[in-house]
Coordinates of C-alpha atoms and ligand atoms in Angstrom, one line a residue:
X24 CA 35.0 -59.9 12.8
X25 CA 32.9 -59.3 9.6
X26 CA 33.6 -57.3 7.2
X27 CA 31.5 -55.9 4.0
X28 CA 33.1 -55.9 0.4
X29 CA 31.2 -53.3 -1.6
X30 CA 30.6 -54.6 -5.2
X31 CA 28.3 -54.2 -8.5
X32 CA 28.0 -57.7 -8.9
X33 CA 28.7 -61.1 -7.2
X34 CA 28.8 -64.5 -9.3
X35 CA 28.4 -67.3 -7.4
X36 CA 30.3 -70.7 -8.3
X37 CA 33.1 -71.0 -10.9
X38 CA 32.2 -73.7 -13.3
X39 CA 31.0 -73.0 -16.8
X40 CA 27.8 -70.6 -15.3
X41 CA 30.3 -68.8 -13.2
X42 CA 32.8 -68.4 -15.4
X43 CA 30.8 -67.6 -18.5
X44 CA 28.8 -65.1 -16.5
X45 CA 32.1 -63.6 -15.8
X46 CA 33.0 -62.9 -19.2
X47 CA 30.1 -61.8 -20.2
X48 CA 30.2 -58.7 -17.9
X49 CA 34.0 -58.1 -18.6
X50 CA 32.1 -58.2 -22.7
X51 CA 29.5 -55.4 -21.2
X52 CA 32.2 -53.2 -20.1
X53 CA 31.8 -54.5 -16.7
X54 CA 34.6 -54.5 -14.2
X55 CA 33.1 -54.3 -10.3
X56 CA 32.5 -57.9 -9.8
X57 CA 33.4 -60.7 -7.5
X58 CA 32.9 -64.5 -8.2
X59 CA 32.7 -66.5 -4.9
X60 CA 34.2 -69.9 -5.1
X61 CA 34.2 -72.3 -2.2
X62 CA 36.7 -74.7 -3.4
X63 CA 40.8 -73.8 -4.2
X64 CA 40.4 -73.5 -7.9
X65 CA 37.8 -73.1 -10.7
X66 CA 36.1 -75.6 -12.6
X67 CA 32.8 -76.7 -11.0
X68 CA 31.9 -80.4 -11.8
X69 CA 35.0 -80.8 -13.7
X70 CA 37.6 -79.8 -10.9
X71 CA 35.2 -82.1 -8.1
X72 CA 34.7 -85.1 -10.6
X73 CA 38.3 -86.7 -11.0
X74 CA 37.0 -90.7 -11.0
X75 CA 38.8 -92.6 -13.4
X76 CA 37.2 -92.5 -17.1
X77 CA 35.5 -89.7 -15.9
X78 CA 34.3 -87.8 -19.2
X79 CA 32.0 -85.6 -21.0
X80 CA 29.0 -87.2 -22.4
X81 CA 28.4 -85.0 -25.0
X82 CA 30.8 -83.9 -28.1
X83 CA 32.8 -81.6 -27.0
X84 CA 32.7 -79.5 -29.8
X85 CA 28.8 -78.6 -28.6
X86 CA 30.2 -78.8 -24.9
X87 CA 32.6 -75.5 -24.5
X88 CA 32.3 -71.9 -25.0
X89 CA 30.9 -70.7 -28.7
X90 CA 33.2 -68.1 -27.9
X91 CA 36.2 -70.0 -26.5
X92 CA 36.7 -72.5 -29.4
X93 CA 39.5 -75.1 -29.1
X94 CA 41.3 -76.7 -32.1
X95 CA 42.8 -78.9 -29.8
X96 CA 40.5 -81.2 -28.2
X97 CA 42.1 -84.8 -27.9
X98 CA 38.7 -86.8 -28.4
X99 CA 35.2 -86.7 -29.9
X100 CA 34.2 -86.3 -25.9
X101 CA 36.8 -84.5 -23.7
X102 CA 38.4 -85.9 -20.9
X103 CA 37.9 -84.5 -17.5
X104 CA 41.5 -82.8 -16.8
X105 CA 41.0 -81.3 -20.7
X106 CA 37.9 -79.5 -19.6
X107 CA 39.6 -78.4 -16.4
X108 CA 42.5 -76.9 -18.2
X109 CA 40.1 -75.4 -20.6
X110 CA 38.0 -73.6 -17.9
X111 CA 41.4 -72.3 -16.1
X112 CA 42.6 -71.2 -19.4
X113 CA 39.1 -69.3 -20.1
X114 CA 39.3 -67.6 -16.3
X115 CA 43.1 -66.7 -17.3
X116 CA 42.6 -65.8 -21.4
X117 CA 39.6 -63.9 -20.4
X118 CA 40.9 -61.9 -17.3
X119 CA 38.8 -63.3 -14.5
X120 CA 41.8 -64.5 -12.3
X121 CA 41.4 -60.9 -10.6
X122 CA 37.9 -61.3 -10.0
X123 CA 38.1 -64.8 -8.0
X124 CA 38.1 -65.2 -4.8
X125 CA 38.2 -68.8 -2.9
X126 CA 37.4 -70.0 -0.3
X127 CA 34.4 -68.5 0.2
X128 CA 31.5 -70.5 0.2
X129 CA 28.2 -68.6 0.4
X130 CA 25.8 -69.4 3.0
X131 CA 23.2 -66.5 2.8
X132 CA 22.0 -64.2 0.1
X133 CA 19.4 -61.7 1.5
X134 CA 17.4 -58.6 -0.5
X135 CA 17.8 -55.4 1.8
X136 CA 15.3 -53.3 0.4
X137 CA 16.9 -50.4 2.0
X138 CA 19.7 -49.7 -0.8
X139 CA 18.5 -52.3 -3.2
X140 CA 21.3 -54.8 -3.1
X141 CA 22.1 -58.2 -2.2
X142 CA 24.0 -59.0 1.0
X143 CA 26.0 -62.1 0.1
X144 CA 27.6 -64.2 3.6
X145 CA 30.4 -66.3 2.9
X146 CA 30.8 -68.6 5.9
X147 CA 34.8 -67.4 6.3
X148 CA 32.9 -64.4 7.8
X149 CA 32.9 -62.0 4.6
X150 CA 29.7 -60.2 3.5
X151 CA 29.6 -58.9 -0.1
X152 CA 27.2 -55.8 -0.6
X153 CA 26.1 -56.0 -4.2
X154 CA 23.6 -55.1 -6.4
X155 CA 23.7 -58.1 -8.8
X156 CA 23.4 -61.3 -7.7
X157 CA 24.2 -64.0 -10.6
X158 CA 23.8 -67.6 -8.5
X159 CA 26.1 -70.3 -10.7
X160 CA 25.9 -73.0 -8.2
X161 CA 25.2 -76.0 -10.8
X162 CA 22.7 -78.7 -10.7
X163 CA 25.2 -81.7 -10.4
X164 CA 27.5 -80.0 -7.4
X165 CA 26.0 -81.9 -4.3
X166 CA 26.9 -85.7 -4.1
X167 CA 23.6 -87.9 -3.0
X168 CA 24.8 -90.4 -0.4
X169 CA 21.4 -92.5 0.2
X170 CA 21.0 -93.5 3.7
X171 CA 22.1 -97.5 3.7
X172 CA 21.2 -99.1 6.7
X173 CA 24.6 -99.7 8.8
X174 CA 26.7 -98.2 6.3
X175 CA 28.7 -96.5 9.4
X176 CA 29.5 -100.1 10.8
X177 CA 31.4 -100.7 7.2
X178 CA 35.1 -101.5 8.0
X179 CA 37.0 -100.3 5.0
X180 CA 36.9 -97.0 2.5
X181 CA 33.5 -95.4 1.8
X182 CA 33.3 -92.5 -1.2
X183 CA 31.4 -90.8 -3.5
X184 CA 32.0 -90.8 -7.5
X185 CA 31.9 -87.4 -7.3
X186 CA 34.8 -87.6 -4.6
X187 CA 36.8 -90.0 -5.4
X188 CA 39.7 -90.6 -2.8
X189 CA 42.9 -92.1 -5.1
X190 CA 44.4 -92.3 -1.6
X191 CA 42.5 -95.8 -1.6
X192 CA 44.3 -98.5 -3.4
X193 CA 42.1 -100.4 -5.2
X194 CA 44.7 -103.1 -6.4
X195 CA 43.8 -106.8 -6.1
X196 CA 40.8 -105.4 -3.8
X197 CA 37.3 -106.4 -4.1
X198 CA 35.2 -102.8 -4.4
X199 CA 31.3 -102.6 -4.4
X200 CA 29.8 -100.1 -6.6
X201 CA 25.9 -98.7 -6.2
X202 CA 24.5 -97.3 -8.7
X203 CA 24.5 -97.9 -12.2
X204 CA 24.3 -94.2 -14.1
X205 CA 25.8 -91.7 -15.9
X206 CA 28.7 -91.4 -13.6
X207 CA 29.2 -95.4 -12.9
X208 CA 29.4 -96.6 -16.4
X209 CA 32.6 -94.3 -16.4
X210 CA 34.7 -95.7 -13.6
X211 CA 33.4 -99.1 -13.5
X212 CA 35.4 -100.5 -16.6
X213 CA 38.6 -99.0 -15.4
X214 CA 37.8 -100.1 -12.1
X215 CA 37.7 -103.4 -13.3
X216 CA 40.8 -103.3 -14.8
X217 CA 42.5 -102.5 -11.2
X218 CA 40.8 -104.4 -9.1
X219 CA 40.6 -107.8 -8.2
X220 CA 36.4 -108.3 -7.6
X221 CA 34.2 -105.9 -9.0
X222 CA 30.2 -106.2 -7.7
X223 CA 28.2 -103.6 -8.9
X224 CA 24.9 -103.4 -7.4
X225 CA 22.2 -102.0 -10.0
X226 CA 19.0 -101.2 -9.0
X227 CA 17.7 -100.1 -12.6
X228 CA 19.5 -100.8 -15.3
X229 CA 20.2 -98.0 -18.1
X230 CA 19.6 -97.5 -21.5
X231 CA 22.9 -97.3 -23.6
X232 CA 24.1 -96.7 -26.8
X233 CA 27.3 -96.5 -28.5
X234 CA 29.5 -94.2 -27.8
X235 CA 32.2 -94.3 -31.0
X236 CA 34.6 -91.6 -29.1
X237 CA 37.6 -91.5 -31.3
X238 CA 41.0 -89.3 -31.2
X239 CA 40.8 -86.5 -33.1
X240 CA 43.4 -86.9 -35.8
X241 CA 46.7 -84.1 -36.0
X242 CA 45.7 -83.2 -39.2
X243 CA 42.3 -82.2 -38.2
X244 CA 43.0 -80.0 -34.9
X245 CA 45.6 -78.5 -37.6
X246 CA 42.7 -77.9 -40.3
X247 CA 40.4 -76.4 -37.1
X248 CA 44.0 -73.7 -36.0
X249 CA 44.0 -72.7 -39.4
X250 CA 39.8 -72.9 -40.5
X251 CA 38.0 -72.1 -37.3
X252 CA 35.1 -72.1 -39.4
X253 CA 35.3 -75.5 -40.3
X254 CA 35.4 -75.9 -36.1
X255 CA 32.2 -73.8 -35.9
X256 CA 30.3 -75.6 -38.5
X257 CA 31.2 -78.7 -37.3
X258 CA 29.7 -77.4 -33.8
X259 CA 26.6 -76.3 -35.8
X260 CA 26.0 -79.9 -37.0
X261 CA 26.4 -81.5 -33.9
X262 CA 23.6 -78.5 -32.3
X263 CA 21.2 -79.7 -35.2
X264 CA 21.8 -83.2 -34.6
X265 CA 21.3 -83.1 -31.1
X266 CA 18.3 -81.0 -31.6
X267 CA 16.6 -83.7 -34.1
X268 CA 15.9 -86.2 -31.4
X269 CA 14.2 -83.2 -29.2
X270 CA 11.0 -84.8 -30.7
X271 CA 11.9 -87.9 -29.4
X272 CA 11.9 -87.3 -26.1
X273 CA 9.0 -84.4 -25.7
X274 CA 6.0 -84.9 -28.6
X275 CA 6.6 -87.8 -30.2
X276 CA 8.1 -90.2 -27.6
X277 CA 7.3 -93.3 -30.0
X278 CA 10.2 -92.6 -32.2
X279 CA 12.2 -94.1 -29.1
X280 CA 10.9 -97.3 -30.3
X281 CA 13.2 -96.8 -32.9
X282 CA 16.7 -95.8 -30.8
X283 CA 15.9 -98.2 -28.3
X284 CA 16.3 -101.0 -31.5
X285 CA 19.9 -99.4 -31.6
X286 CA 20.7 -99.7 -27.6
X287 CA 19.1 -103.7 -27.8
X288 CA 21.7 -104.3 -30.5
X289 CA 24.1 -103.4 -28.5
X290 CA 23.3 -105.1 -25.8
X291 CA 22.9 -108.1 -27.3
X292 CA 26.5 -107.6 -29.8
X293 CA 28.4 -106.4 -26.5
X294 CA 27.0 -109.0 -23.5
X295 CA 27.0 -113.0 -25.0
X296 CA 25.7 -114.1 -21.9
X297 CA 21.6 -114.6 -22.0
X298 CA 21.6 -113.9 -17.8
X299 CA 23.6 -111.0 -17.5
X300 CA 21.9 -109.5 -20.9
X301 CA 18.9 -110.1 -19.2
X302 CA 20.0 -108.2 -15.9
X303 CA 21.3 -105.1 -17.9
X304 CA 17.6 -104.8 -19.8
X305 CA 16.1 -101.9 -19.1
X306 CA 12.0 -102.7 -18.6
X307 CA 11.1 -99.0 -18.8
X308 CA 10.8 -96.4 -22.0
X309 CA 14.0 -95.4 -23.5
X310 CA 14.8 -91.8 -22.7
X311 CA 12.5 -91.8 -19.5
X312 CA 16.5 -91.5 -17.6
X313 CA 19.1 -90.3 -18.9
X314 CA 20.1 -92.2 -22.2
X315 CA 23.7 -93.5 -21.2
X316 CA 26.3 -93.7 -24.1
X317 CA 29.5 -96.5 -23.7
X318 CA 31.5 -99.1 -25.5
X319 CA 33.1 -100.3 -22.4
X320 CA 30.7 -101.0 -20.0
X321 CA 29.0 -104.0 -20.7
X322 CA 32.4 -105.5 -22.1
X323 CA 33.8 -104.5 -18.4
X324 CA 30.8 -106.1 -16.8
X325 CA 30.8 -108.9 -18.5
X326 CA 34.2 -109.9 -17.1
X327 CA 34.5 -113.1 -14.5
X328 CA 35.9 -110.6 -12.3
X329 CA 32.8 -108.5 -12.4
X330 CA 29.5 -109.5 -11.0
X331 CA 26.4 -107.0 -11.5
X332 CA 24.0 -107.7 -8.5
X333 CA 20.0 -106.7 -9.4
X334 CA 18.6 -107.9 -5.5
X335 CA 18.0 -105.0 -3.3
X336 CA 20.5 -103.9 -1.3
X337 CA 19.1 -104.7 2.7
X338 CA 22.0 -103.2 4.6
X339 CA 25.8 -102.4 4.8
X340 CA 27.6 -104.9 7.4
X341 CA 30.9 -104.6 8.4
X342 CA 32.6 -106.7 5.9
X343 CA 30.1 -106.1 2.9
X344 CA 27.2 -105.8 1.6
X345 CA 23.8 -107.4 2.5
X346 CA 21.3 -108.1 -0.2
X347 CA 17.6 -109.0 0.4
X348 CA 18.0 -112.4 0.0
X349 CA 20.1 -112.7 2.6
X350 CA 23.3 -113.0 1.0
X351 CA 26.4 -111.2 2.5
X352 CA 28.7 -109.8 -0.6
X353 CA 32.2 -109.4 0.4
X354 CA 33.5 -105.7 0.0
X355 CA 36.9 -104.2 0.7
X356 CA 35.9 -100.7 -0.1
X357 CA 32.6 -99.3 -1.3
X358 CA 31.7 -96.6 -4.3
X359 CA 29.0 -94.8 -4.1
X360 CA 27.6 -93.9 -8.0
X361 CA 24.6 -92.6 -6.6
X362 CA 24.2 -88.9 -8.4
X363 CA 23.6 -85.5 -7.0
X364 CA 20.9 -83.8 -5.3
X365 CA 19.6 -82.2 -8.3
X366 CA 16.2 -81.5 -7.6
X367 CA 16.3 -78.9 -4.2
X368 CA 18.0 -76.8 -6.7
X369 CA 20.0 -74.3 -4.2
X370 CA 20.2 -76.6 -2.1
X371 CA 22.0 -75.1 1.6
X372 CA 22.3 -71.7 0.5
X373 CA 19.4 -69.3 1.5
X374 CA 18.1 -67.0 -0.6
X375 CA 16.0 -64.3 1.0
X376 CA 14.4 -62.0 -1.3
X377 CA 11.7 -59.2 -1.2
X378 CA 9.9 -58.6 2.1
X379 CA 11.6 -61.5 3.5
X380 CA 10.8 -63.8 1.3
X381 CA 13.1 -67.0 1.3
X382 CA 13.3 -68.7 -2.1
X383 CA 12.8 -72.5 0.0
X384 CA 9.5 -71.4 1.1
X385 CA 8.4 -70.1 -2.2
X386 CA 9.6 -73.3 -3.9
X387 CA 8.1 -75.3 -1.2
X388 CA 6.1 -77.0 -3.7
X389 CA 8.7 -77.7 -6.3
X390 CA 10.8 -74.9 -7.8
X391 CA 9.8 -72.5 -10.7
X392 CA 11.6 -70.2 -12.6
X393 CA 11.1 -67.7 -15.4
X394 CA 13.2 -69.4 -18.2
X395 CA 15.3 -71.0 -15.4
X396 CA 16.8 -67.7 -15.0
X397 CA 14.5 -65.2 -12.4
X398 CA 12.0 -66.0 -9.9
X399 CA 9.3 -62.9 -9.3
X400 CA 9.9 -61.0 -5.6
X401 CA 14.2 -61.8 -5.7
X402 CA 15.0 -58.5 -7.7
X403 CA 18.2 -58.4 -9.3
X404 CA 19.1 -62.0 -9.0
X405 CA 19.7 -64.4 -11.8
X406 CA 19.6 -68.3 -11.4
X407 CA 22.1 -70.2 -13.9
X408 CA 20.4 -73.6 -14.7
X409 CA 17.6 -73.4 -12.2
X410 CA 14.4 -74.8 -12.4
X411 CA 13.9 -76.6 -15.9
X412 CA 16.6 -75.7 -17.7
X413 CA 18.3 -78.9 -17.5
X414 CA 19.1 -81.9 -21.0
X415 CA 18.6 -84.7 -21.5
X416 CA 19.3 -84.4 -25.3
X417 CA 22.1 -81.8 -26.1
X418 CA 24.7 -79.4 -24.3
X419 CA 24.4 -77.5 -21.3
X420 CA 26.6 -74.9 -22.3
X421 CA 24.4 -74.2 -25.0
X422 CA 21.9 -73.1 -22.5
X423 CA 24.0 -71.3 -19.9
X424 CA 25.1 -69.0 -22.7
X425 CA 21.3 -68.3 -23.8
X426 CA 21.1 -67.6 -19.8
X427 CA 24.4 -65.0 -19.8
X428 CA 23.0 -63.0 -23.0
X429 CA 19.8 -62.6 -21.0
X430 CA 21.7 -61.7 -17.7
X431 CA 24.1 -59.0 -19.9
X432 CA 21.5 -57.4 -21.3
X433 CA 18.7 -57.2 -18.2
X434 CA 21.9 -56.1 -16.0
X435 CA 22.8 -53.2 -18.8
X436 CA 19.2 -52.3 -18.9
X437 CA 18.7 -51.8 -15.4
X438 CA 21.9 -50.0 -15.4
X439 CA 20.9 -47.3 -18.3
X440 CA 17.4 -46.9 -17.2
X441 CA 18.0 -46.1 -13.3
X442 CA 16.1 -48.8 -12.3
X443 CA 16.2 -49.3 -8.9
X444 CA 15.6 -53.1 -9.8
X445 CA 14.1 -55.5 -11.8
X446 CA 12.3 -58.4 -11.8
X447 CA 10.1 -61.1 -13.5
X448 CA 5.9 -59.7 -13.4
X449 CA 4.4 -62.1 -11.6
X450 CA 1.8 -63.5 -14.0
X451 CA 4.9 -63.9 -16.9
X452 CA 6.3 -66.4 -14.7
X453 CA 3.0 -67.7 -13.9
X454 CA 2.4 -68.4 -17.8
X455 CA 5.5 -69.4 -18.4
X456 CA 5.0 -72.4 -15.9
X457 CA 1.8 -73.5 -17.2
X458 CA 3.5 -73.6 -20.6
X459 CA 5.8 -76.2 -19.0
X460 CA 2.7 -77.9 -17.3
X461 CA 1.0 -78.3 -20.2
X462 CA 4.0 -79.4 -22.4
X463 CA 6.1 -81.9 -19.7
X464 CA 2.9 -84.8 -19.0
X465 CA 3.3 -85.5 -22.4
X466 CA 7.0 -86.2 -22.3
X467 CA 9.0 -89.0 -22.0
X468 CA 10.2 -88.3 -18.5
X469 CA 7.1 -88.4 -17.3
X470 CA 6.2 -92.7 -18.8
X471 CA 6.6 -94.3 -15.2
X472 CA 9.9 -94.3 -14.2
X473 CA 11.7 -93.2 -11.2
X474 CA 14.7 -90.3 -12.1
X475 CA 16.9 -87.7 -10.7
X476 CA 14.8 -85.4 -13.0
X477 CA 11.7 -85.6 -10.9
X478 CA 11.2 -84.5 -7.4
X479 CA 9.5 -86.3 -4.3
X480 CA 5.9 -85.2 -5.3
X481 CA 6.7 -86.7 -9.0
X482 CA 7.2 -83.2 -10.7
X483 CA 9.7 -82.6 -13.3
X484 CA 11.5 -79.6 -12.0
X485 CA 14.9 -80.3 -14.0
X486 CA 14.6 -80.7 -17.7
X487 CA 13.8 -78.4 -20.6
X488 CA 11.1 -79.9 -22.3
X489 CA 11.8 -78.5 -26.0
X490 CA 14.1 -77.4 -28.4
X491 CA 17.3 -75.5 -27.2
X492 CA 16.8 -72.8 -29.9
X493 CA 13.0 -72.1 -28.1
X494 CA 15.1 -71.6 -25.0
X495 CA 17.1 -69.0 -26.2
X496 CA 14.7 -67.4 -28.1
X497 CA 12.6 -66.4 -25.2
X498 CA 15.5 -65.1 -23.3
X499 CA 16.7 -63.4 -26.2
X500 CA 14.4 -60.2 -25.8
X501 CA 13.6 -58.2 -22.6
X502 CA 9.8 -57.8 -23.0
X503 CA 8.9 -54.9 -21.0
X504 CA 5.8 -56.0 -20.4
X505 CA 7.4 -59.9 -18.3
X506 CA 9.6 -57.6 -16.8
X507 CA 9.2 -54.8 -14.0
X508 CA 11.8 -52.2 -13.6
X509 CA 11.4 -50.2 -10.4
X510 CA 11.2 -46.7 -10.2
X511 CA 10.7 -46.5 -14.1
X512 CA 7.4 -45.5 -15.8
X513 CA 6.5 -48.7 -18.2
Ligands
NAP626 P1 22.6 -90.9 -11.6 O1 22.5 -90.8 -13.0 O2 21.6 -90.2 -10.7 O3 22.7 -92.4 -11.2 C1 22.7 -92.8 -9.8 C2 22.7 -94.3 -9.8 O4 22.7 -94.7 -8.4 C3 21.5 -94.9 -10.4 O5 21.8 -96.1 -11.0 C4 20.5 -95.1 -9.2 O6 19.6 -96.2 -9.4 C5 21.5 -95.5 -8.2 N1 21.1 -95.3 -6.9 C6 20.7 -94.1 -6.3 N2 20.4 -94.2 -5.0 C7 20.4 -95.6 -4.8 C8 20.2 -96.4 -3.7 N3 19.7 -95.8 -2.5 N4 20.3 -97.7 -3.8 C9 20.8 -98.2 -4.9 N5 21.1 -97.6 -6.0 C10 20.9 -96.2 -5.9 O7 24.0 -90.3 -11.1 P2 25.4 -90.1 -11.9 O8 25.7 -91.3 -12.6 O9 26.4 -89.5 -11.0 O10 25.0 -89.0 -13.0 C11 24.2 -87.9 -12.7 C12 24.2 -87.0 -13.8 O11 25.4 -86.4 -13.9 C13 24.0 -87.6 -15.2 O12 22.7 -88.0 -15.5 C14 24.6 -86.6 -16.1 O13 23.7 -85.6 -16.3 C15 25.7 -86.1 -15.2 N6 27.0 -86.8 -15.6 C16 27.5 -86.4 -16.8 C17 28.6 -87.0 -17.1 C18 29.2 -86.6 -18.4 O14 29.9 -87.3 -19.0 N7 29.0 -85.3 -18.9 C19 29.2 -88.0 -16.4 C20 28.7 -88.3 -15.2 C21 27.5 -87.7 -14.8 P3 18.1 -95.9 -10.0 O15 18.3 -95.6 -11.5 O16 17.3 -97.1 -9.7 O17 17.7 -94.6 -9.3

């Protein structure tokens, strides 16, 4: 039987969107809210991502809460069970263990224009009444398994990075890996350490640079307990660092000339071998996918127990792996590295919004966003990292929490006026996405290569093309005149 929980608000998804929307509307005084998790526990892509060597690409002193410091971080880039530990910590220190509730994943969201809320179906039966609707469901959360001729008539183990089963020994077996990408260059080198063959099958090869992760020494995590400032303006160099190479990738693409000197090098200091150097160049610009950062891939690779395969992958046979040329490959058990559906950005959840509007339809032609964060006729409801919001240079957290501050304030505004809603005017989303037409050909995601940042029709619907700061800024006002508030005289 059904039943209807009456709430203000209801988050969607518990990673660091979910959770940091939490917090901010325990900050705003806030207290009648739900956040929907469909898994057992929080944590998002760091609670479903548990593959060996499975990290965080970016410094973690940029990748956490600005308000959730942590003297304690191990390593210049945190490991995955340290960023699950942090995001439980920052549900308990925070108070949002009370607010959870999982199990429920959410298979409808519909607009009833009758009382103005959301009506939020969890497929465990539930239906959450609420006026709010914040969706955290994350970009990275669905696994892509591409459809590989005969992959069903494969004899042993078949799994996703992004569900990796340590129920499969991988001792003295020979695995197959596909895909060669953010996620890959992780678990291959430890992979290779376990098992006995390694073949990873690459279809493009990536662009990488160093990573120089180092421990972070006693004395420092000592000097950041007792100076958090020293913490915060460490964080503050690392924004400004990141944010130097925005050029890079968005108005100035030839200065990746210059970094892609640095990823050659090495290339050529890590892979002696002229053949396999020569399989793991990349033939497209630098930056054009996501620039990959490791010291122990190509050293893993470049083991005799590792082979890196560049013909095309015809078909999966029982006992392996078929290339093009004909050539069966052995395989005990097969990894798939092959991403997440990024680009159908809420993916099996239906949103329905004013006069029956369902966002799928609206976004049939690629999905657009007001600053990510609102699409005009769904009143009330606020995407975290939708459309565009997306890096390929810096930290995500940094723009979720531009996203939250946005979200606090519209939701307080609504709240103090009497609104009966908001939502985005129509013609300031309209600009906004000719802003981002105008500024994206001109980018380096857009130089002719194939990339989990464009969708089918070649549109980039994932990545902020500018500086973080810009980002913020335009979310940091609510302009009356982007915004309509029903029921209020502008
Ligand atoms: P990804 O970057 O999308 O890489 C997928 C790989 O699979 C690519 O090498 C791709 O080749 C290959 N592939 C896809 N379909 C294939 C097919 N049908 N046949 C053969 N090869 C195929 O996925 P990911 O490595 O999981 O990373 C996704 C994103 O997650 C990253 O870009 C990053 O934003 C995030 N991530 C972050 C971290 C972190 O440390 N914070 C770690 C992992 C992932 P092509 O290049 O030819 O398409």
């Amino acid at each position: 039987m059904s039943t209807v929980v009456e709430v203000e608000s209801v988050i969607i998804g518990s990673g660091f969107a979910g959770l940091g929307a939490g917090v901010e509307l325990l900050r705003r005084g806030a207290r009648d809210f739900v956040i929907l998790e469909q898994a057992s526990r929080v944590g998002g892509v760091w609670r479903d991502n548990v593959y060996p060597g499975c990290a965080c690409d970016v410094r973690v002193h940029l990748y956490s809460f600005s308000f959730f410091p942590n003297p304690d971080w191990s390593h210049t880039y945190a490991r995955q069970d340290e960023l699950l530990a942090y995001l439980e910590r920052t549900a308990t220190t925070f108070g949002l263990t009370p607010h959870l509730r999982f199990g429920r994943k959410v298979v409808e969201a519909r607009w009833s224009e009758a009382d103005a809320k959301w009506l939020v179906r969890c497929d465990n039966g539930e239906t959450y009444r609420a006026r709010f609707l914040v969706a955290g469901l994350g970009g990275l959360s669905r696994p892509a398994l591409p459809d590989v001729p005969g992959l069903s008539s494969f004899a042993g183990p078949v799994f996703h990075s992004a569900r990796w089963d340590h129920a499969v020994p991988l001792a003295g077996k020979r695995v197959g890996v596909i895909g060669t990408g953010a996620s890959a260059i992780q678990f291959v080198p430890p992979l290779v350490e376990v098992a006995k063959q390694v073949l990873v099958f690459q279809r493009t090869p990536a662009w990488i640079i160093p990573r120089r992760d180092k421990p972070i020494a006693g004395w420092v995590r000592a000097l950041f307990r007792a100076a958090p400032f020293v913490q915060q303006a460490l964080r503050w160099l690392i924004y400004w660092l990141h944010e130097a190479r925005v050029p890079a990738f968005t108005t100035s693409t030839w200065l990746m000339g210059l970094a892609s000197r640095l990823a050659r090098k090495h290339l050529e200091r890590q892979v002696p071998d002229p053949t396999l150097r020569q399989k793991l160049a990349p033939a497209y610009a630098m930056g054009c996918k996501r620039v990959l950062i490791s010291d122990d891939f190509y050293p893993a690779v470049s083991k005799p127990s590792c082979e890196v395969i560049t013909t095309a992958i015809a078909r999966v046979v029982e006992g392996g792996v078929e290339t093009t040329d004909g050539v069966v490959h052995p395989c005990d058990v097969l990894v798939f590295g092959t991403g997440f559906q990024v680009t159908d950005v809420v993916g099996a959840l239906e949103i329905v919004g004013r006069g029956g509007r369902r966002l799928a339809e609206v976004w049939r032609d690629g999905a657009k966003a007001w600053f990510g964060t609102a699409v005009h006729g769904f009143p009330n409801l606020f995407l975290m990292t939708g459309p565009n919001t997306g890096l390929g240079h810096s930290s995500m957290v940094f723009m979720i929490e531009a996203q939250l501050a946005f979200v606090g304030k519209a939701i307080d505004i609504v709240t103090n006026t009497g609104a009966r809603w908001w939502e985005v005017r129509d013609d300031a989303e309209a600009r906004f996405n000719e802003h981002l037409a105008r500024k994206l050909p001109k980018t380096i995601w857009l130089s002719g290569c194939r990339s989990w940042y464009l969708d089918e029709r070649g549109q980039n619907v994932t990545l902020w093309p500018g500086f973080t700061f810009t980002f913020r800024a335009g979310l940091s006002r609510f302009d009356k005149r982007q915004h309509h508030l029903e029921g209020v005289s502008a």
